[in-house]
PDB file of C-alpha atoms in Angstrom:
ATOM      1  CA  MET P   1      26.561  55.394  96.737  1.00 44.00           C
ATOM      2  CA  GLN P   2      26.668  51.625  97.109  1.00 43.00           C
ATOM      3  CA  ARG P   3      27.358  49.432  94.104  1.00 45.00           C
ATOM      4  CA  ARG P   4      25.858  45.979  93.782  1.00 44.00           C
ATOM      5  CA  ARG P   5      27.613  43.268  91.836  1.00 44.00           C
ATOM      6  CA  VAL P   6      25.700  40.500  90.182  1.00 43.00           C
ATOM      7  CA  LEU P   7      27.820  37.460  89.349  1.00 41.00           C
ATOM      8  CA  THR P   8      26.622  35.141  86.673  1.00 42.00           C
ATOM      9  CA  SER P   9      28.696  32.072  86.074  1.00 39.00           C
ATOM     10  CA  LEU P  10      27.934  30.634  82.732  1.00 38.00           C
ATOM     11  CA  GLY P  11      29.566  27.364  83.739  1.00 39.00           C
ATOM     12  CA  SER P  12      31.878  25.358  81.627  1.00 36.00           C
ATOM     13  CA  LEU P  13      32.349  26.430  78.073  1.00 36.00           C
ATOM     14  CA  ALA P  14      34.310  23.853  76.168  1.00 36.00           C
ATOM     15  CA  LEU P  15      34.540  24.077  72.434  1.00 36.00           C
ATOM     16  CA  LEU P  16      36.439  21.004  71.418  1.00 31.00           C
ATOM     17  CA  SER P  17      36.100  21.155  67.655  1.00 33.00           C
ATOM     18  CA  GLY P  18      38.378  18.736  65.938  1.00 32.00           C
ATOM     19  CA  CYS P  19      38.791  16.536  69.006  1.00 29.00           C
ATOM     20  CA  LEU P  20      36.349  13.873  67.914  1.00 31.00           C
ATOM     21  CA  GLY P  21      36.514  12.251  64.518  1.00 34.00           C
ATOM     22  CA  SER P  22      33.598  10.802  62.618  1.00 35.00           C
ATOM     23  CA  PRO P  23      32.605   7.367  63.994  1.00 36.00           C
ATOM     24  CA  SER P  24      32.855   5.870  60.500  1.00 36.00           C
ATOM     25  CA  ALA P  25      36.254   7.421  59.755  1.00 36.00           C
ATOM     26  CA  SER P  26      39.046   4.921  60.198  1.00 34.00           C
ATOM     27  CA  SER P  27      41.740   6.129  57.807  1.00 31.00           C
ATOM     28  CA  SER P  28      45.062   7.433  59.115  1.00 31.00           C
ATOM     29  CA  GLU P  29      44.514  10.581  57.033  1.00 32.00           C
ATOM     30  CA  THR P  30      41.471  11.507  59.154  1.00 29.00           C
ATOM     31  CA  GLU P  31      43.430  10.894  62.352  1.00 32.00           C
ATOM     32  CA  THR P  32      46.229  13.183  61.146  1.00 28.00           C
ATOM     33  CA  GLU P  33      43.763  15.973  60.293  1.00 30.00           C
ATOM     34  CA  THR P  34      42.201  15.673  63.754  1.00 30.00           C
ATOM     35  CA  ALA P  35      45.582  15.907  65.456  1.00 27.00           C
ATOM     36  CA  THR P  36      46.475  19.121  63.625  1.00 29.00           C
ATOM     37  CA  THR P  37      43.251  20.904  64.650  1.00 30.00           C
ATOM     38  CA  THR P  38      43.862  20.688  68.402  1.00 39.00           C
ATOM     39  CA  ASP P  39      44.431  23.831  70.454  1.00 51.00           C
ATOM     40  CA  GLU P  40      48.144  24.691  70.607  1.00 68.00           C
ATOM     41  CA  CYS P  41      48.046  26.626  73.892  1.00 74.00           C
ATOM     42  CA  GLY P  42      46.494  23.696  75.757  1.00 71.00           C
ATOM     43  CA  TRP P  43      43.029  23.241  77.164  1.00 74.00           C
ATOM     44  CA  PRO P  44      41.676  24.476  79.602  1.00 80.00           C
ATOM     45  CA  GLN P  45      43.261  27.848  78.890  1.00 87.00           C
ATOM     46  CA  PHE P  46      42.390  30.708  76.605  1.00 92.00           C
ATOM     47  CA  CYS P  47      45.012  31.379  73.920  1.00 94.00           C
ATOM     48  CA  GLU P  48      46.813  34.518  72.804  1.00 94.00           C
ATOM     49  CA  GLY P  49      44.396  36.898  71.087  1.00 94.00           C
ATOM     50  CA  SER P  50      41.341  35.647  72.995  1.00 94.00           C
ATOM     51  CA  GLU P  51      39.192  38.113  74.901  1.00 95.00           C
ATOM     52  CA  MET P  52      40.001  38.411  78.609  1.00 97.00           C
ATOM     53  CA  VAL P  53      37.653  41.184  79.754  1.00 97.00           C
ATOM     54  CA  GLU P  54      35.040  43.366  78.110  1.00 98.00           C
ATOM     55  CA  VAL P  55      33.646  46.515  79.723  1.00 98.00           C
ATOM     56  CA  ALA P  56      30.449  48.042  78.332  1.00 98.00           C
ATOM     57  CA  VAL P  57      29.083  51.346  79.632  1.00 98.00           C
ATOM     58  CA  SER P  58      25.433  52.199  79.175  1.00 97.00           C
ATOM     59  CA  GLY P  59      24.738  55.259  77.062  1.00 96.00           C
ATOM     60  CA  GLY P  60      22.515  56.506  79.878  1.00 96.00           C
ATOM     61  CA  PHE P  61      25.311  56.560  82.469  1.00 96.00           C
ATOM     62  CA  SER P  62      26.747  60.024  83.028  1.00 94.00           C
ATOM     63  CA  GLY P  63      29.527  59.222  85.512  1.00 95.00           C
ATOM     64  CA  GLU P  64      33.181  58.290  85.190  1.00 96.00           C
ATOM     65  CA  VAL P  65      34.300  54.715  84.397  1.00 98.00           C
ATOM     66  CA  VAL P  66      37.969  53.675  84.503  1.00 98.00           C
ATOM     67  CA  LEU P  67      39.384  50.225  83.740  1.00 98.00           C
ATOM     68  CA  LYS P  68      42.724  49.544  85.479  1.00 98.00           C
ATOM     69  CA  PRO P  69      44.346  46.348  84.143  1.00 98.00           C
ATOM     70  CA  ALA P  70      47.551  45.576  86.078  1.00 97.00           C
ATOM     71  CA  CYS P  71      48.873  43.584  83.102  1.00 96.00           C
ATOM     72  CA  ARG P  72      48.867  46.628  80.783  1.00 96.00           C
ATOM     73  CA  GLU P  73      50.416  50.065  80.923  1.00 94.00           C
ATOM     74  CA  GLY P  74      47.967  52.828  81.602  1.00 94.00           C
ATOM     75  CA  ASP P  75      44.329  53.033  82.541  1.00 96.00           C
ATOM     76  CA  VAL P  76      41.398  53.068  80.127  1.00 97.00           C
ATOM     77  CA  GLU P  77      38.702  55.711  80.581  1.00 97.00           C
ATOM     78  CA  LEU P  78      35.346  54.803  79.077  1.00 97.00           C
ATOM     79  CA  SER P  79      32.635  57.203  77.956  1.00 96.00           C
ATOM     80  CA  PRO P  80      28.878  56.537  78.039  1.00 96.00           C
ATOM     81  CA  GLY P  81      27.924  54.066  75.306  1.00 96.00           C
ATOM     82  CA  GLU P  82      31.522  52.889  74.874  1.00 97.00           C
ATOM     83  CA  THR P  83      32.801  49.295  75.022  1.00 97.00           C
ATOM     84  CA  GLU P  84      36.435  48.307  75.622  1.00 97.00           C
ATOM     85  CA  THR P  85      37.837  44.795  75.178  1.00 97.00           C
ATOM     86  CA  LEU P  86      41.138  43.594  76.591  1.00 96.00           C
ATOM     87  CA  THR P  87      42.640  40.622  74.742  1.00 96.00           C
ATOM     88  CA  ARG P  88      45.342  38.228  75.854  1.00 96.00           C
ATOM     89  CA  GLU P  89      48.832  39.064  74.584  1.00 96.00           C
ATOM     90  CA  VAL P  90      50.178  35.577  75.405  1.00 94.00           C
ATOM     91  CA  ASP P  91      48.658  32.114  75.831  1.00 94.00           C
ATOM     92  CA  ALA P  92      47.030  31.568  79.235  1.00 93.00           C
ATOM     93  CA  GLU P  93      47.529  35.189  80.351  1.00 96.00           C
ATOM     94  CA  THR P  94      45.999  36.210  83.697  1.00 96.00           C
ATOM     95  CA  CYS P  95      45.417  39.766  84.863  1.00 97.00           C
ATOM     96  CA  ASP P  96      44.395  41.672  87.977  1.00 98.00           C
ATOM     97  CA  VAL P  97      41.621  44.042  86.901  1.00 98.00           C
ATOM     98  CA  THR P  98      40.010  46.905  88.801  1.00 98.00           C
ATOM     99  CA  LEU P  99      36.986  48.829  87.548  1.00 98.00           C
ATOM    100  CA  LEU P 100      36.246  52.212  89.095  1.00 98.00           C
ATOM    101  CA  VAL P 101      32.804  53.770  88.743  1.00 97.00           C
ATOM    102  CA  ASP P 102      32.651  57.384  89.892  1.00 96.00           C
ATOM    103  CA  GLY P 103      35.896  56.835  91.805  1.00 96.00           C
ATOM    104  CA  GLU P 104      34.583  53.809  93.730  1.00 97.00           C
ATOM    105  CA  VAL P 105      35.892  50.259  93.228  1.00 98.00           C
ATOM    106  CA  ALA P 106      33.072  48.336  91.534  1.00 97.00           C
ATOM    107  CA  TYR P 107      35.144  45.287  90.513  1.00 98.00           C
ATOM    108  CA  ASP P 108      38.561  44.109  91.684  1.00 98.00           C
ATOM    109  CA  GLU P 109      39.509  40.537  90.751  1.00 97.00           C
ATOM    110  CA  ARG P 110      42.164  38.437  89.048  1.00 97.00           C
ATOM    111  CA  ILE P 111      40.959  37.103  85.720  1.00 97.00           C
ATOM    112  CA  GLN P 112      42.351  33.597  85.381  1.00 96.00           C
ATOM    113  CA  ASP P 113      43.729  31.972  82.228  1.00 95.00           C
ATOM    114  CA  TYR P 114      40.500  29.958  81.842  1.00 94.00           C
ATOM    115  CA  GLU P 115      38.073  32.905  82.241  1.00 96.00           C
ATOM    116  CA  PHE P 116      36.444  35.593  80.143  1.00 96.00           C
ATOM    117  CA  VAL P 117      34.680  38.342  82.112  1.00 98.00           C
ATOM    118  CA  THR P 118      32.094  40.837  80.902  1.00 98.00           C
ATOM    119  CA  LEU P 119      31.471  43.940  83.031  1.00 98.00           C
ATOM    120  CA  ARG P 120      28.413  46.042  82.218  1.00 98.00           C
ATOM    121  CA  VAL P 121      27.873  49.450  83.800  1.00 98.00           C
ATOM    122  CA  GLY P 122      24.154  50.251  83.814  1.00 97.00           C
ATOM    123  CA  SER P 123      22.596  53.683  83.503  1.00 96.00           C
ATOM    124  CA  ASP P 124      22.360  53.812  87.306  1.00 96.00           C
ATOM    125  CA  GLY P 125      26.057  52.908  87.748  1.00 96.00           C
ATOM    126  CA  GLU P 126      25.329  49.350  88.864  1.00 97.00           C
ATOM    127  CA  VAL P 127      27.883  46.829  87.581  1.00 97.00           C
ATOM    128  CA  THR P 128      26.797  43.432  86.297  1.00 97.00           C
ATOM    129  CA  VAL P 129      29.481  40.733  86.076  1.00 97.00           C
ATOM    130  CA  GLU P 130      29.292  37.721  83.779  1.00 97.00           C
ATOM    131  CA  THR P 131      32.050  35.107  83.864  1.00 96.00           C
ATOM    132  CA  VAL P 132      32.615  32.392  81.278  1.00 94.00           C
ATOM    133  CA  GLU P 133      34.959  29.583  82.288  1.00 92.00           C
ATOM    134  CA  LEU P 134      36.455  26.887  80.095  1.00 86.00           C
TER     135      LEU P 134
END
């Protein structure tokens, strides 16, 4: 059975809250507050605790789905209707990820420190890939 991957790049996603102050604000207090709200792990990288990859399996799929993250111990088997999310354990973590569907490699890529990937296994076993980049 052949698997087809659909890649959707959602382009740049940059949430820079706290980086721009109010145009009318000129006090040093406002500048100090702005400085303390910046991202500690450094843009353009996802920080510790952020989602790295999410795998969602359709409830109508009856096959076997296994997530194999090289950056974690052990594989994750997913049942129909189940969703599994892998979060970063350190700032800017990258990970080689393989997704097997019915024993066949459906996805095999390195997820970079600036990416979040969603893998959806449809009821027919087709894998859809969505990538969000900072």
